[in-house]
Structure formats: structure tokens, C-alpha cells
XYZ file of C-alpha atoms in Angstrom:
283
model
C 0.012 0.206 0.108
C 2.828 2.441 0.853
C 4.251 2.180 -2.520
C 1.046 2.538 -4.433
C 0.569 5.748 -2.218
C 3.694 7.176 -2.901
C 3.064 6.625 -6.424
C 0.278 8.851 -6.310
C -2.697 6.266 -5.916
C -5.636 7.501 -3.609
C -5.265 5.993 -0.322
C -9.246 4.325 -0.940
C -7.814 2.692 -4.004
C -4.832 1.051 -2.326
C -7.278 -0.153 0.198
C -9.346 -1.585 -2.401
C -6.533 -3.724 -3.652
C -6.693 -5.592 -0.313
C -10.156 -6.929 0.100
C -9.114 -9.760 2.446
C -7.790 -6.968 4.862
C -10.478 -3.938 4.240
C -14.227 -4.441 3.951
C -15.992 -2.402 1.156
C -17.493 -0.274 4.141
C -13.943 0.914 5.354
C -12.908 1.539 1.424
C -16.100 3.545 0.695
C -15.807 5.694 3.703
C -12.085 6.582 3.109
C -13.453 7.580 -0.412
C -16.134 9.648 0.792
C -13.493 11.366 3.105
C -11.303 12.033 0.315
C -14.201 13.624 -1.926
C -15.410 15.614 0.845
C -12.185 16.817 2.085
C -12.945 15.460 5.626
C -10.813 12.486 5.983
C -10.497 12.612 9.921
C -14.424 12.466 10.286
C -14.606 9.399 7.827
C -11.799 7.824 9.968
C -13.317 8.487 13.401
C -16.746 7.124 11.743
C -14.943 3.990 10.967
C -12.987 3.656 13.966
C -16.445 3.798 16.136
C -18.231 1.675 13.846
C -15.297 -1.203 13.945
C -15.435 -0.997 17.665
C -19.097 -1.410 17.794
C -18.933 -4.445 15.221
C -16.370 -5.912 17.269
C -18.509 -5.786 20.391
C -21.498 -7.348 18.619
C -19.276 -10.648 17.750
C -17.805 -10.664 21.211
C -21.385 -10.845 22.493
C -22.310 -13.649 20.223
C -19.370 -15.565 20.871
C -19.722 -15.009 24.666
C -23.497 -15.614 24.776
C -22.945 -19.268 22.942
C -20.131 -20.357 24.688
C -22.215 -21.969 27.851
C -24.635 -23.968 25.769
C -22.017 -25.227 23.330
C -19.647 -26.110 26.430
C -22.694 -27.999 27.953
C -23.524 -29.806 24.659
C -20.169 -30.779 24.252
C -19.158 -32.228 27.814
C -22.591 -34.105 27.353
C -21.469 -35.933 24.166
C -18.052 -36.641 25.499
C -19.503 -38.096 28.832
C -22.279 -40.004 26.823
C -19.223 -41.542 24.703
C -17.364 -42.669 27.646
C -20.438 -44.006 29.365
C -21.041 -46.287 26.366
C -17.577 -47.208 25.831
C -16.514 -47.870 29.357
C -19.153 -47.886 31.846
C -21.893 -49.752 30.093
C -19.824 -52.700 29.004
C -19.010 -53.269 32.477
C -22.628 -53.190 33.717
C -23.539 -55.481 30.504
C -21.216 -58.144 32.127
C -22.809 -57.756 35.491
C -26.332 -58.120 34.092
C -25.069 -61.594 31.881
C -23.679 -62.918 35.354
C -27.077 -62.215 37.004
C -28.754 -64.410 34.481
C -32.273 -62.721 34.664
C -34.547 -61.723 31.784
C -33.592 -58.287 30.353
C -36.147 -56.104 28.832
C -35.663 -55.297 24.898
C -34.561 -51.801 25.105
C -32.215 -52.487 27.847
C -30.765 -55.252 25.252
C -30.480 -52.380 22.679
C -28.698 -50.304 24.894
C -26.185 -52.942 25.812
C -25.529 -54.078 22.017
C -24.927 -50.396 21.428
C -22.245 -50.363 24.281
C -20.528 -53.540 23.183
C -20.502 -52.163 19.512
C -18.973 -48.765 20.775
C -16.570 -50.455 23.123
C -15.283 -52.938 20.502
C -15.413 -50.342 17.559
C -14.713 -47.187 19.493
C -12.076 -46.018 16.994
C -14.606 -46.244 14.281
C -17.109 -44.437 16.133
C -14.835 -41.616 16.802
C -13.576 -41.210 13.559
C -17.360 -41.452 12.084
C -17.973 -38.545 14.688
C -15.079 -36.479 13.594
C -16.124 -37.152 10.084
C -19.583 -35.950 10.322
C -18.648 -32.819 12.188
C -15.888 -32.064 9.495
C -18.609 -32.874 6.715
C -20.833 -30.465 8.262
C -17.965 -27.383 8.733
C -17.063 -28.089 5.073
C -20.545 -27.852 3.893
C -21.307 -24.775 5.992
C -18.564 -22.966 4.325
C -20.079 -23.810 0.758
C -22.561 -21.056 -0.821
C -25.503 -23.585 -0.612
C -24.348 -24.474 3.028
C -23.921 -21.200 4.256
C -27.498 -20.070 2.887
C -29.019 -23.257 4.466
C -27.387 -22.441 7.983
C -28.115 -18.830 7.918
C -31.902 -19.651 7.628
C -31.662 -22.409 10.315
C -29.992 -20.521 12.846
C -32.562 -17.815 12.526
C -35.139 -20.347 13.551
C -33.352 -21.751 16.653
C -35.326 -20.959 19.723
C -33.942 -18.052 21.764
C -30.677 -18.071 19.923
C -32.553 -17.084 16.809
C -33.709 -13.861 18.365
C -30.228 -12.939 19.234
C -28.842 -13.227 15.830
C -31.847 -11.389 14.515
C -30.936 -8.206 16.701
C -27.039 -8.513 16.164
C -27.808 -8.499 12.493
C -30.420 -5.675 12.680
C -28.314 -3.659 15.067
C -25.156 -4.064 12.637
C -27.134 -3.199 9.560
C -28.544 0.118 11.319
C -25.156 1.000 12.341
C -23.390 0.541 9.230
C -26.049 2.089 7.053
C -26.020 5.027 9.233
C -22.226 5.503 9.024
C -22.255 5.152 5.256
C -25.083 7.752 4.818
C -23.542 10.160 7.345
C -20.520 9.813 5.244
C -22.015 10.895 2.451
C -22.481 7.681 0.343
C -25.565 7.667 -1.676
C -28.384 5.321 -0.377
C -28.281 2.580 -3.342
C -24.648 2.392 -2.948
C -24.599 2.210 0.786
C -27.223 -0.658 0.900
C -25.082 -2.424 -1.519
C -22.134 -2.313 0.473
C -23.977 -3.005 3.958
C -25.463 -6.161 2.134
C -21.695 -7.430 1.431
C -20.581 -6.564 5.204
C -23.865 -7.725 7.056
C -22.244 -11.440 7.121
C -25.477 -13.231 6.459
C -27.131 -14.539 3.223
C -30.729 -14.157 4.786
C -30.266 -10.260 5.235
C -27.897 -9.965 2.392
C -31.028 -10.886 -0.018
C -33.289 -8.520 1.602
C -30.873 -5.494 1.749
C -30.306 -5.864 -1.992
C -34.115 -6.081 -2.650
C -34.254 -2.879 -0.778
C -31.505 -1.522 -3.100
C -33.254 -2.228 -6.301
C -36.453 -0.894 -4.718
C -35.008 2.355 -3.971
C -33.240 2.564 -7.421
C -36.596 2.113 -9.021
C -38.273 4.760 -7.066
C -39.564 2.778 -4.309
C -38.785 2.684 -0.492
C -36.710 0.338 1.935
C -39.418 0.551 4.191
C -41.641 -1.316 1.849
C -39.012 -4.191 1.380
C -38.488 -4.628 5.116
C -42.358 -4.935 5.763
C -42.595 -7.923 3.461
C -39.701 -9.895 5.072
C -39.697 -12.008 7.998
C -36.382 -11.039 9.093
C -37.256 -7.679 10.118
C -39.847 -6.912 12.730
C -42.606 -4.591 11.882
C -41.147 -1.723 14.101
C -38.129 -1.746 11.803
C -40.061 -1.070 8.691
C -42.017 1.490 10.652
C -39.059 3.429 11.966
C -37.396 3.284 8.450
C -40.592 4.956 6.959
C -40.834 7.490 9.460
C -37.208 8.387 8.487
C -37.891 8.381 4.990
C -40.991 10.551 5.457
C -38.987 13.111 7.603
C -35.672 12.910 5.786
C -33.896 11.656 8.884
C -33.016 7.940 7.743
C -29.518 8.039 9.264
C -30.721 9.635 12.632
C -33.556 6.917 12.683
C -31.099 3.948 12.004
C -28.855 5.169 14.618
C -31.702 5.035 17.364
C -32.435 1.469 15.836
C -28.880 0.503 16.556
C -28.834 1.599 19.861
C -32.166 -0.235 20.568
C -31.338 -3.382 19.420
C -27.581 -3.250 20.646
C -29.282 -3.058 23.955
C -31.721 -5.920 23.179
C -28.805 -7.967 22.341
C -27.180 -7.226 25.802
C -30.188 -8.222 27.590
C -30.445 -11.689 25.699
C -26.640 -12.366 26.072
C -26.983 -11.809 29.762
C -29.984 -13.967 30.084
C -29.122 -16.596 27.467
C -27.847 -19.241 29.826
C -31.035 -18.541 32.014
C -33.372 -19.179 29.384
C -31.508 -22.179 27.921
C -30.969 -24.065 31.413
C -34.442 -25.555 31.200
C -33.940 -26.909 27.651
C -30.454 -28.201 28.455
C -31.227 -29.882 31.561
C -34.408 -31.486 29.901
C -32.161 -32.864 27.085
C -29.888 -34.039 29.722
C -32.604 -35.632 31.858
C -33.840 -37.568 28.814
C -30.415 -38.946 28.314
C -30.002 -39.989 31.859
C -33.646 -41.708 32.027
C -32.555 -43.710 28.836
C -29.508 -44.844 30.457
C -31.269 -45.733 33.785
């Protein structure tokens, strides 16, 4: 980049040559600063936006750590029970020479199989997890996963609020930086990081380009609550879209905080039920 800038290339163009480092939003904000002659304002907007996006991502990771840890620990414990504990109990039942119910026989056979072919079971689990991760990284897999995670109880609301907050904040930053609304929507669709919202935002860009409004597209989408389309419409009618978007970003950021703090409490009954069923089957 330094050599490009020394050769007279604009800073934004030098950044655009490294898309693996600089997102389209950053490049556009710097370009807007170059055109307006107010680079400092654009960079400050960008720094504040980057910090807020980082906080949102941290909230997601922190909120999901507990349920993922519990489920992972449960799977590991279940594997140990079936491969180590259950075979020993099976030998005890055989020595007692009593009639064994069919469901107990199924568990015993399963335990014997896993104890004998534990390496095969382990490799199969690793292969399945690896296959799922690989598929999710493909275009079709990412699209399906983006749709599925929005429908997960409790967690789906967290993702929805994070994406709406990120969309609102990023679009407000671009509009305040002087980026035309259609171009701003296209840029936000690229950095929102989910195919579900990307499609809706691109439809909104097409609608605005043809003389329509964003709010009409959001009103028809299941991924935007009615209050979002209503607030955006107010912003469109009053000419204060970026101001309304910032209020939306603050509101949904607060909602993200609330769900993040309470996620463990809300998921505990589901996790306890899941673990209880597992223990009940074994008992």
C-alpha cells in the first residue's frame, strides 16, 4: 500500500486492492472522506463502527459459549459411558442370568459395539462434524445454515437483533459519510455477514433505485420486525433516515445485551431436559 500511495494512488484505491484486509464499507468511507476533504471525520466514523461491530461479535461468542460447552461435555460423557461404563454393567447383567427388557438389550448391544469399535465411532463423529463444517462453508451450505440459525429458539432472536443492529449502524455510518443510499445498501449487504439479510437488503437497494422505499421491502420480510419498517418509513418521510437508523442500532444493541445476559438462564431448562432424557434412557 505504501508504494501505491507514494506513486500517487488514492488511499481508498490502495485499500481496495486488499479486500482480504479492508471491507467494502471501510474503502467507501475513506473514499467519501477523500471526496469531501474531511478524512478525519470518515476515519473516526470508521473506528467507532469497527469497535461496535467487534463488541457485537464478542457478545455472540460469549452468549453461545455456555450452551456449546454443556452440549460438548454431554457428548463426551455419553461417549465414555457407552464405551467404558456400559460394557461393565453388561457383564454384571449377564452374570445375574435374568431376563433383560428389549430396550436394555439395545443399549447393551450399542455399548458392546462402541466398546469394540470405539475408533470407528470416534472417526465417524469427527468425519460428520468435519463434513458439516465443510458444507456450511460452501455457498449453499452457508445459505441453509443462515436460515436454520434464525429459527433456533432463543438463539434465533439473538442473531436477529445482532444483524439488525449491525445493519442499522453500518448504513447510518455510510449515509452520514455522504454515500448515496443505493450504493450504501449494496455495501451493507456485503458486510452484514448473513445471506438471509443480504438478500433482503439487495432487494431494498433495487426498490430504492426504481423509485420505491426501503421500508416497503422490510415490511414484507420475515427477518425484520414490523417496528423496523415503521421506523425506517418515519425516517424516509422526515428525511432523517440515518438518525432513525442510529436510534434503531442503539435499541437493538441493548436488546442484544439483554438476551446475552439472560441466554444461559433461558437455555438452562432446555439443556436440563435434554440431559435428563439422556440419563433417563440410560437408567
